[in-house]
Short mmCIF file of C-alpha atoms in Angstrom, two decimals:
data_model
loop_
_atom_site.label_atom_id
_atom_site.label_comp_id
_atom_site.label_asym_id
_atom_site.label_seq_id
_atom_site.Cartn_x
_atom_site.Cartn_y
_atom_site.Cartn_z
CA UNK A 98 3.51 -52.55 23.05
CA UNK A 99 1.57 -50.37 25.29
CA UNK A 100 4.22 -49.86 27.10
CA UNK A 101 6.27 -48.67 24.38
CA UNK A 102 3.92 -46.16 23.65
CA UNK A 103 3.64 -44.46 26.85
CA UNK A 104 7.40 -44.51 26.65
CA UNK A 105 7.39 -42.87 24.34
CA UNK A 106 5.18 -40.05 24.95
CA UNK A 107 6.65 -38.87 28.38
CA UNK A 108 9.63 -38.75 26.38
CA UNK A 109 8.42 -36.17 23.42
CA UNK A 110 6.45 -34.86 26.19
CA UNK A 111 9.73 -34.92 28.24
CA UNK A 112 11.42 -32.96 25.09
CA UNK A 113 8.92 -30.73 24.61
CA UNK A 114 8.49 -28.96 27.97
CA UNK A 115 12.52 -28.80 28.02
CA UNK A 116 12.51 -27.26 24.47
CA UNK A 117 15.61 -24.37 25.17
CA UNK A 118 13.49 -22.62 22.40
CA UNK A 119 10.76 -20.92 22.40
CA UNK A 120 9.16 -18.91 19.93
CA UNK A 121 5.90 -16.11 20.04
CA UNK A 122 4.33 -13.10 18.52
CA UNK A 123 4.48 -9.98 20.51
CA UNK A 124 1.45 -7.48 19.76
CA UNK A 125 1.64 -4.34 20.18
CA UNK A 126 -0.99 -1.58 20.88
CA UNK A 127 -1.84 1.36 19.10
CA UNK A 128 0.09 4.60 20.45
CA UNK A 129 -0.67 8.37 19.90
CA UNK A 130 1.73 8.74 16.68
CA UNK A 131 0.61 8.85 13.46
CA UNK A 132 2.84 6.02 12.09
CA UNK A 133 1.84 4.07 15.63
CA UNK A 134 -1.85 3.97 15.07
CA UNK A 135 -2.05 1.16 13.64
CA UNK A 136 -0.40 -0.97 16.39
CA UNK A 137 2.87 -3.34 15.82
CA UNK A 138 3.58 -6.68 15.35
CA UNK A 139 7.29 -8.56 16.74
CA UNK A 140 8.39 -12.25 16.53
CA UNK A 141 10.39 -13.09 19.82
CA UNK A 142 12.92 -15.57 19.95
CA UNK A 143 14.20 -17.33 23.23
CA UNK A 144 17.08 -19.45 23.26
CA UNK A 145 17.29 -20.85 27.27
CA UNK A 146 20.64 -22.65 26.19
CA UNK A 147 21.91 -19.47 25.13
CA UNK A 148 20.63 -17.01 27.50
CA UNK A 149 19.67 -14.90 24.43
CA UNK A 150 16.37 -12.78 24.55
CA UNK A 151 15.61 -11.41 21.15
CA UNK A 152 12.49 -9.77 19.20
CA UNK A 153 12.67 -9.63 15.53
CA UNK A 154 11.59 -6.66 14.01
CA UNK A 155 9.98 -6.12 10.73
CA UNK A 156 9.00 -2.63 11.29
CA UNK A 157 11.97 -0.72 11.26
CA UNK A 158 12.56 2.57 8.99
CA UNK A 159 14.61 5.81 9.20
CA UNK A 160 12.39 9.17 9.21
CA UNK A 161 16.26 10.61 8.45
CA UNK A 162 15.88 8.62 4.62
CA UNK A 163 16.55 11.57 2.56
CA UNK A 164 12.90 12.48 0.51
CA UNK A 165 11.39 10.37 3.21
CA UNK A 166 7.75 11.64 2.44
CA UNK A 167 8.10 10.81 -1.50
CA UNK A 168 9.67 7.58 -1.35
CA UNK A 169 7.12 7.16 0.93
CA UNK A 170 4.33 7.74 -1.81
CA UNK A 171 6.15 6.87 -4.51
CA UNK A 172 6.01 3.17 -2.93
CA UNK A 173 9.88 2.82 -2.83
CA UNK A 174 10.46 3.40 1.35
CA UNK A 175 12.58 0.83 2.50
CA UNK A 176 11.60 -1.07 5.94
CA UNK A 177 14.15 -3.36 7.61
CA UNK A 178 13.84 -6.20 9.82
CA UNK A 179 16.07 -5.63 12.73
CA UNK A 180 16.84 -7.47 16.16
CA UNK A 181 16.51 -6.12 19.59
CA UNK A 182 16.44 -7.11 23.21
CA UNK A 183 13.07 -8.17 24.12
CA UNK A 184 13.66 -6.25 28.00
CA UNK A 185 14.19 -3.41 25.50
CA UNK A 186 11.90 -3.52 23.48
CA UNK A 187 9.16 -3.92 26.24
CA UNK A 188 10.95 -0.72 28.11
CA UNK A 189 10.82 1.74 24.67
CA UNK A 190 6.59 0.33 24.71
CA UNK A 191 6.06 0.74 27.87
CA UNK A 192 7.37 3.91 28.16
CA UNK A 193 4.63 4.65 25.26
CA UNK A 194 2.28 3.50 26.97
CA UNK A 195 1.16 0.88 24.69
CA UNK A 196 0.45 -2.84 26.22
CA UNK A 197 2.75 -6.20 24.78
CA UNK A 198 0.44 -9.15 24.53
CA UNK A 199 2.69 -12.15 23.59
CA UNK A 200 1.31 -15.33 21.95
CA UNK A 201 3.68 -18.58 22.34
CA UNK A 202 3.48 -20.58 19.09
CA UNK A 203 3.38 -24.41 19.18
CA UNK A 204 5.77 -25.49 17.25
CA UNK A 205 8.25 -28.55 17.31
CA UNK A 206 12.02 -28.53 17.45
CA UNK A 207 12.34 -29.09 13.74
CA UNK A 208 9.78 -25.62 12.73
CA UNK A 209 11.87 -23.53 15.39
CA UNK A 210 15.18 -24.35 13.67
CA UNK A 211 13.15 -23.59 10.18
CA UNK A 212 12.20 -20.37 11.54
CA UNK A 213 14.92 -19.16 13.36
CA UNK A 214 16.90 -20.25 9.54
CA UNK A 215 14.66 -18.21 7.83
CA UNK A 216 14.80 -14.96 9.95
CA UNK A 217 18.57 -15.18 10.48
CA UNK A 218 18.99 -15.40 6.14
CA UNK A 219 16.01 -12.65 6.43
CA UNK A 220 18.50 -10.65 8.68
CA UNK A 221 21.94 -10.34 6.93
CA UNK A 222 22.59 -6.96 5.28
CA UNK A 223 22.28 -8.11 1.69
CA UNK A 224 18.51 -9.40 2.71
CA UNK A 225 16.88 -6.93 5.76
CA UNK A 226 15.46 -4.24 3.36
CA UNK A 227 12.38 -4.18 1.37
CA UNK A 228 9.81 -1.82 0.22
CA UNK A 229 7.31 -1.22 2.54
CA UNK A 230 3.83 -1.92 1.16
CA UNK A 231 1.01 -0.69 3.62
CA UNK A 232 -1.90 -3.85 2.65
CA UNK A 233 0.94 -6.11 0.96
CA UNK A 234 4.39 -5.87 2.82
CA UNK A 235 4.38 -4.70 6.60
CA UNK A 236 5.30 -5.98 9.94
CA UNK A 237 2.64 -8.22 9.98
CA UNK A 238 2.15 -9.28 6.66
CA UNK A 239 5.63 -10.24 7.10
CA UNK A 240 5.75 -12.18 10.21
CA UNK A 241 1.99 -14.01 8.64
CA UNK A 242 4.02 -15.08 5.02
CA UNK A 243 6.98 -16.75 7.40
CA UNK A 244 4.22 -18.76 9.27
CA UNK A 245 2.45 -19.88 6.09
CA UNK A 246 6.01 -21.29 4.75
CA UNK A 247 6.12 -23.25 7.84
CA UNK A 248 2.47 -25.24 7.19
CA UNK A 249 0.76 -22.65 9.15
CA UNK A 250 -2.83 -23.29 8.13
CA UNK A 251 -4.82 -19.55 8.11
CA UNK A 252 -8.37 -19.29 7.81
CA UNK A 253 -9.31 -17.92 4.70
CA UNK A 254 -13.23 -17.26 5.25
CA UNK A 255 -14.51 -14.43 3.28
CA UNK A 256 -15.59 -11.20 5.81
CA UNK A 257 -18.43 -8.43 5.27
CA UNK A 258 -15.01 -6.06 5.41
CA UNK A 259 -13.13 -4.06 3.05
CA UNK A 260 -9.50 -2.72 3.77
CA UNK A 261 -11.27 0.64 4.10
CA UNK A 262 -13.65 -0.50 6.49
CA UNK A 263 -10.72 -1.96 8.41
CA UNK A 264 -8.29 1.66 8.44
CA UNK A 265 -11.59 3.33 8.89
CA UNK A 266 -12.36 1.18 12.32
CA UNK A 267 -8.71 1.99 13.63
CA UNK A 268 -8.47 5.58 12.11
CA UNK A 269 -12.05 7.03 14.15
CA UNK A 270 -10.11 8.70 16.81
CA UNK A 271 -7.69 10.22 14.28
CA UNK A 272 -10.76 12.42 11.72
CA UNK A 273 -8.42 14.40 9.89
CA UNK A 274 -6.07 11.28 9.59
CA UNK A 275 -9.06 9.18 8.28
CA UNK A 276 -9.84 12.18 5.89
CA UNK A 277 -6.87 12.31 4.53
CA UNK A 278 -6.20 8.63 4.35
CA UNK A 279 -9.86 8.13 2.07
CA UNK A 280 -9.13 10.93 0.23
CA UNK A 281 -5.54 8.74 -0.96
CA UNK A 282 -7.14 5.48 -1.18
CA UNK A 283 -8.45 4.34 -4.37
CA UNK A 284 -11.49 1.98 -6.00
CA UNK A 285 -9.29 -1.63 -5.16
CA UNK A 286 -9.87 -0.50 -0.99
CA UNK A 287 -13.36 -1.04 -1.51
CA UNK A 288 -13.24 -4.81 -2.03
CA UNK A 289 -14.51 -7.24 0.63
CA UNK A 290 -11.93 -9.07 1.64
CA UNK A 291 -11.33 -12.57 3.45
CA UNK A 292 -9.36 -13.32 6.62
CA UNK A 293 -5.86 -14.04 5.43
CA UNK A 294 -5.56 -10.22 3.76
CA UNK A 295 -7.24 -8.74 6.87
CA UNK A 296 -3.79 -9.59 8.51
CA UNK A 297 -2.27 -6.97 7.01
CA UNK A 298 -3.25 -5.10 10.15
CA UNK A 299 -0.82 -6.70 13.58
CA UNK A 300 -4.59 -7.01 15.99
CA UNK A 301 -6.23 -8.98 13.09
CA UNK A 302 -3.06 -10.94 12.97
CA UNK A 303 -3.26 -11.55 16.51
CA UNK A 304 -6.68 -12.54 16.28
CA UNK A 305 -6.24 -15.28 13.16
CA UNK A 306 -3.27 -16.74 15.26
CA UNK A 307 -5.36 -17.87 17.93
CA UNK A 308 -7.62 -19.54 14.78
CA UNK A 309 -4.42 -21.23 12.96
CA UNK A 310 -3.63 -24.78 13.01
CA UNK A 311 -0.41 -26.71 12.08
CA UNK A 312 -0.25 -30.36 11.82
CA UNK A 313 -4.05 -30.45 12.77
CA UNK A 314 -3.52 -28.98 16.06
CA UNK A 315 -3.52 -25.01 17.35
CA UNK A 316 -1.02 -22.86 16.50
CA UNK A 317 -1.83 -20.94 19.83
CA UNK A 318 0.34 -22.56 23.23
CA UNK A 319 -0.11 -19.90 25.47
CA UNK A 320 -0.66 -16.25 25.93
CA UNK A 321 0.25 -13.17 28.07
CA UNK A 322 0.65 -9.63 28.44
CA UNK A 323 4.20 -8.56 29.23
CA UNK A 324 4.11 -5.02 31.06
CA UNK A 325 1.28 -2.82 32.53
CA UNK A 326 0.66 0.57 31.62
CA UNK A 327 -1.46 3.32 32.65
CA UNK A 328 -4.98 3.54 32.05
CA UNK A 329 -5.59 5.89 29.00
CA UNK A 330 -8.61 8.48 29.24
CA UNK A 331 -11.06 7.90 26.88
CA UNK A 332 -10.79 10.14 23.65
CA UNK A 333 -12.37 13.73 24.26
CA UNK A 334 -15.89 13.71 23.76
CA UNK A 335 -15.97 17.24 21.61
CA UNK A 336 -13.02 15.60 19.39
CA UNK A 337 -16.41 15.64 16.68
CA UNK A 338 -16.66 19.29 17.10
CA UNK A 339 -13.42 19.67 14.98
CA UNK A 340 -13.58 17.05 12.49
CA UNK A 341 -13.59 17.58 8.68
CA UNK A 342 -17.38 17.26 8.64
CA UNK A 343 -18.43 19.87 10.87
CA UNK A 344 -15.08 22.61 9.72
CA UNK A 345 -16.65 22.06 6.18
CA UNK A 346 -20.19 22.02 6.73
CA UNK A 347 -19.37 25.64 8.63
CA UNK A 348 -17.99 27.39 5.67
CA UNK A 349 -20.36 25.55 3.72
CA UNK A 350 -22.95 27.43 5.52
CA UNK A 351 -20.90 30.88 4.97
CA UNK A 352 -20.84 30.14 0.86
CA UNK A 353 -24.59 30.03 0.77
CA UNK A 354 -24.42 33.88 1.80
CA UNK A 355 -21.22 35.16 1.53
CA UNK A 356 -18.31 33.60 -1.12
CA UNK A 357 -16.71 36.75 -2.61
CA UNK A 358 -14.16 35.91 -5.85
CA UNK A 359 -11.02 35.75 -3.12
CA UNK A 360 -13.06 32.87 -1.61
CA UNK A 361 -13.69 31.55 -4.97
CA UNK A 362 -9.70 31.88 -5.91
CA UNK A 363 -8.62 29.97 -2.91
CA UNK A 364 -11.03 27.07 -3.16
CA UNK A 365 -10.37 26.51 -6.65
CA UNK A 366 -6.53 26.83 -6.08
CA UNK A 367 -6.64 24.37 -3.23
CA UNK A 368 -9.50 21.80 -4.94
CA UNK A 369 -6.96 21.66 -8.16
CA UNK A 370 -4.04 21.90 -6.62
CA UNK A 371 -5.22 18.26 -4.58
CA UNK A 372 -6.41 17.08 -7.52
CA UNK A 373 -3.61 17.47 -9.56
CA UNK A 374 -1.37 15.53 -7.08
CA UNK A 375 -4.13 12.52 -6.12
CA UNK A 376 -3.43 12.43 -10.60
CA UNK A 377 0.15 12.50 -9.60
CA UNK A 378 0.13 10.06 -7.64
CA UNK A 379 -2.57 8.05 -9.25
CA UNK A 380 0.05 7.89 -12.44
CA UNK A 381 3.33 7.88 -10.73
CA UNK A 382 3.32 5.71 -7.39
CA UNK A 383 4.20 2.45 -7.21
CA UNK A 384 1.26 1.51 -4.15
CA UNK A 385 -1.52 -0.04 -5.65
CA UNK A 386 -3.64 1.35 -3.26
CA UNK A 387 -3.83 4.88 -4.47
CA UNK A 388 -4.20 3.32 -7.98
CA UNK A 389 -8.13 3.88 -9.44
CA UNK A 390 -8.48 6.77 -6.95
CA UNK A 391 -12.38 8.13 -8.39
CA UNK A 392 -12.28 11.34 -5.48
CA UNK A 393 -9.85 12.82 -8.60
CA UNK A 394 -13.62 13.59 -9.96
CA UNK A 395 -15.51 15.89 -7.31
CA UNK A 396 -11.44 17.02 -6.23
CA UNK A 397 -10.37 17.82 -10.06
CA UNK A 398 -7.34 19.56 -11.45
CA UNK A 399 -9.53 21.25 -13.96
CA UNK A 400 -10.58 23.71 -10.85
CA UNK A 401 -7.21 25.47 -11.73
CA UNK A 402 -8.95 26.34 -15.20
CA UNK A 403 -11.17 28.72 -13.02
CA UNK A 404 -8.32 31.02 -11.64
CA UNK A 405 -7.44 32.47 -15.20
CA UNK A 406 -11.19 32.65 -15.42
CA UNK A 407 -10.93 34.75 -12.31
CA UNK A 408 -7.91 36.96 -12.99
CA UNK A 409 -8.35 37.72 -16.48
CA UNK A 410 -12.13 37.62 -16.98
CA UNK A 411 -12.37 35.02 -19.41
CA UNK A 412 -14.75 31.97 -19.73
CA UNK A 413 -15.34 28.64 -21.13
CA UNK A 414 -18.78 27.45 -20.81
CA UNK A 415 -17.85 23.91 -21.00
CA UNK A 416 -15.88 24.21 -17.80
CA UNK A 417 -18.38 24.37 -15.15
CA UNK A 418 -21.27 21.95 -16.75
CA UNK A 419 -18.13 18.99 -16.99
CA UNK A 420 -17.30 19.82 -13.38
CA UNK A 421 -20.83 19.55 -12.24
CA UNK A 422 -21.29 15.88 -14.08
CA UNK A 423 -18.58 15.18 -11.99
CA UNK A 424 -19.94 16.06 -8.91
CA UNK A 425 -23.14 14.20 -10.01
CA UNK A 426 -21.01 10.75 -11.09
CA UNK A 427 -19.48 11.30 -7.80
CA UNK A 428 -22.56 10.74 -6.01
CA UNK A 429 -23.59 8.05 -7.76
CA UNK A 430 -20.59 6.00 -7.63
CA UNK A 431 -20.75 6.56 -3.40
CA UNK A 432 -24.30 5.86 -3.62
CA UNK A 433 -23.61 2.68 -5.80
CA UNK A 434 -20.69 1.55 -3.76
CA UNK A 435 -18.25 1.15 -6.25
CA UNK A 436 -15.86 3.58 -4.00
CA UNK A 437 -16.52 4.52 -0.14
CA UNK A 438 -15.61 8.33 0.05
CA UNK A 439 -14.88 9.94 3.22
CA UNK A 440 -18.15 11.69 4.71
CA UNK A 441 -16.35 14.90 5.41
CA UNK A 442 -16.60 15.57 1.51
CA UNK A 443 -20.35 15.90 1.76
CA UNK A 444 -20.42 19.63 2.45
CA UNK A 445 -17.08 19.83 0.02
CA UNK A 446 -19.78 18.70 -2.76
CA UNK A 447 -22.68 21.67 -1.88
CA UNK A 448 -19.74 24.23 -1.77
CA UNK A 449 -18.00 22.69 -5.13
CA UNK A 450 -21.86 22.70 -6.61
CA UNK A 451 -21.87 26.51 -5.30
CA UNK A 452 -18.61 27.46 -6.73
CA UNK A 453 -19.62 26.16 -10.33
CA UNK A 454 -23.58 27.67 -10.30
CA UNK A 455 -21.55 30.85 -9.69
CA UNK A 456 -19.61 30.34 -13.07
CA UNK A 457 -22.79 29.54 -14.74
CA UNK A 458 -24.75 32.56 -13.41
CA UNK A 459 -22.33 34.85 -14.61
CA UNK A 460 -21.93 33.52 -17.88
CA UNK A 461 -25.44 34.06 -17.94
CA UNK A 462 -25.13 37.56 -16.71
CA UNK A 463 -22.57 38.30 -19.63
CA UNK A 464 -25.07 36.79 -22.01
CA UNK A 465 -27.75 39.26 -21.20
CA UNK A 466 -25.85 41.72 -20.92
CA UNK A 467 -24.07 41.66 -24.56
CA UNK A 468 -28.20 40.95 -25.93
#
C-alpha cells in the first residue's frame, strides 16, 4: 500500500511539472498617462504543446469611440477583452517604462481547461464588450470574478480603507487629477471597505493573490518580473507649489483685498456652471460612484442666480443666506465624515464665504440707502 502511494505521487507530481499549461497574472505598473495611473492587470496563457504565448486583456477601449468623454460619464463606455502576444505586450510596457511582475497560479489540469473555457466564450465577438465600471467592472475586477468562479478563496477581512482613500493613495502625484477626481466622487466612496472590493485596483489584486487559497492550498506558485526598465526620478519636489491648494489659497488671499464685480462674475459663472454639471451627472449617469455627490452644496448651480444679480442690478435676499448654510452643512458633513472632500476646496470655501458677504453687504447698502 505504501508503495502505491508513492506511486502515485511522483506520478501527479510527474504530471504536474510537465503541465504544457501554464497560467499567471501579469501586473502592471503605473505609467505617466492619465488613464495609466492606476496600473494594469493581464491574465497570460501558455500552451508549451502549442507554442502559443498569449495575454488576455480586459482593458482594452478605443479613445476613437465617437462621444468618448460622455459615454465615458454617462457609464455606457464599452471595454473589451482582447488577446495579444505576451513578447508584445511586454515590448509596448517596456517601452513605457512600466515594470511586468507575473504571478504563476497553481492550478490543476482540470481549472486550466475551466479557465482557458471561460476566457475563450469571454472572447468571441458576441461576448468581449462590456461597460466599463471604474470600482465594479475593470481589468481587474474582471480577471478577480473569473478566479472566484473557479473556487478561488479571497480574503474578505474588513480594512480601515475607503475607495477614496485608495484613488487618493495612487492619485498624490497627480493633484489636479485627485482634485478633480473628489470633486466627481460621491457619499458611497466614503465607505470602508473589505479586501475583496479593494481589488478593484490591479496592485491590490496582486497583493490578495499572494493571500488566496484553492483547495486549501496557495493560489500563489511562483513569481517574477518580466523586463527591466529604467529607474524613474522621483516626482519633483516643488510639484506642491502648483497644486489646487496653494493656486486657490493665492487668489484667496487677493479676494480679501481686491475682488472687483468681473472677479465676482467669473467665479460665480465657473462655481455654477460645475455645479450644474456634478447635478448633471449626479441625475443622468449610470456610475454609481458619482451618485450622492454632497460637493453639489459648497459648488452649487444656484451661483448662476448671482450673474443676473450682477448685470441687471437686481437682488434676492434669500440667495446668499441659502448659499452660506451650504457652505456651513458643507463643513460639517467633512468634519463629520459622512463625505471626504478634496482639501484644495478649503480656500474655495473662504472665497465662496467672501463672494456671498459681498451680496449681503450690499443689500445692506441698498437698505440704508432707500431709509
Amino acid at each position: 500500500m505504501k508503495n502505491l502511494t508513492l506511486y502515485l505521487f511522483f506520478i501527479g507530481f510527474f504530471c504536474f511539472a510537465n503541465d504544457p499549461i501554464e497560467i499567471s497574472i501579469l501586473t502592471c505598473a503605473p505609467g505617466k498617462e492619465i488613464y495609466s495611473v492606476f496600473g494594469h492587470s493581464a491574465l497570460r496563457i501558455i500552451d508549451h504543446k502549442n507554442a502559443l504565448d498569449t495575454v488576455y486583456n480586459f482593458g482594452i477601449f478605443n479613445f476613437n469611440t465617437p462621444n468618448f468623454t460622455l459615454k465615458f460619464i454617462s457609464g455606457d463606455l464599452q471595454y473589451r477583452l482582447g488577446t495579444q502576444q505576451t513578447q508584445n505586450f511586454i515590448t509596448d510596457y517596456t517601452q513605457e517604462n512600466r515594470i511586468i511582475t507575473e504571478q504563476q497560479l497553481h492550478l490543476d489540469s482540470t481549472q486550466k481547461q475551466q479557465l482557458i473555457e471561460q476566457l475563450q466564450f469571454l472572447h468571441l465577438p458576441e461576448n468581449r464588450y462590456y461597460t466599463y465600471s471604474f470600482l465594479q467592472r475593470n481589468c481587474a475586477t474582471e480577471i478577480r470574478d473569473l478566479l472566484s468562479s473557479l473556487g478561488i478563496l479571497f480574503r474578505k477581512q474588513q480594512t480601515a480603507f475607503s475607495n477614496r482613500n485608495l484613488i487618493n493613495d495612487h492619485l498624490k502625484k497627480h493633484l489636479w487629477f485627485q482634485f478633480g477626481t473628489n470633486l466627481l466622487l460621491g457619499h458611497s466612496l466614503d465607505t470602508k471597505i473589505d479586501t475583496y472590493q479593494s481589488m478593484f485596483l490591479p496592485q491590490l489584486l496582486h497583493n490578495e493573490i499572494e493571500n488566496a487559497t484553492i483547495n486549501g492550498k496557495k493560489l500563489l506558485a511562483s513569481k517574477q518580473i518580466l523586463n527591466s526598465v529604467k529607474s524613474k526620478k522621483d516626482p519633483d519636489s516643488l510639484n506642491w507649489l502648483s497644486s489646487p491648494l496653494i493656486i486657490f489659497s493665492l487668489i484667496c488671499m487677493i479676494a480679501l483685498f481686491w475682488f472687483p464685480k468681473p472677479v465676482i462674475f467669473a467665479i460665480s459663472l465657473i462655481i455654477g456652471t460645475t455645479g450644474l454639471f456634478l447635478l448633471i451627472i449626479w441625475i443622468f449617469s449610470g456610475h454609481t460612484e458619482v451618485k450622492f455627490n454632497m460637493n453639489i452644496l459648497w459648488c452649487n448651480p444656484l451661483y448662476l442666480l448671482y450673474i443676473p444679480m450682477l448685470t441687471k442690478n437686481t437682488y434676492y435676499q434669500i440667495i446668499p443666506y441659502t448659499l452660506l448654510l451650504c457652505l456651513v452643512i458643507t463643513i460639517l458633513i467633512w468634519i463629520g465624515k459622512i463625505q471626504s472632500f478634496d482639501i484644495g476646496i478649503s480656500p474655495i470655501l473662504v472665497i465662496l464665504c467672501l463672494l456671498n458677504f459681498k451680496f449681503l453687504k450690499k443689500h445692506t447698502i441698498q437698505t440704508y440707502a432707500i431709509l
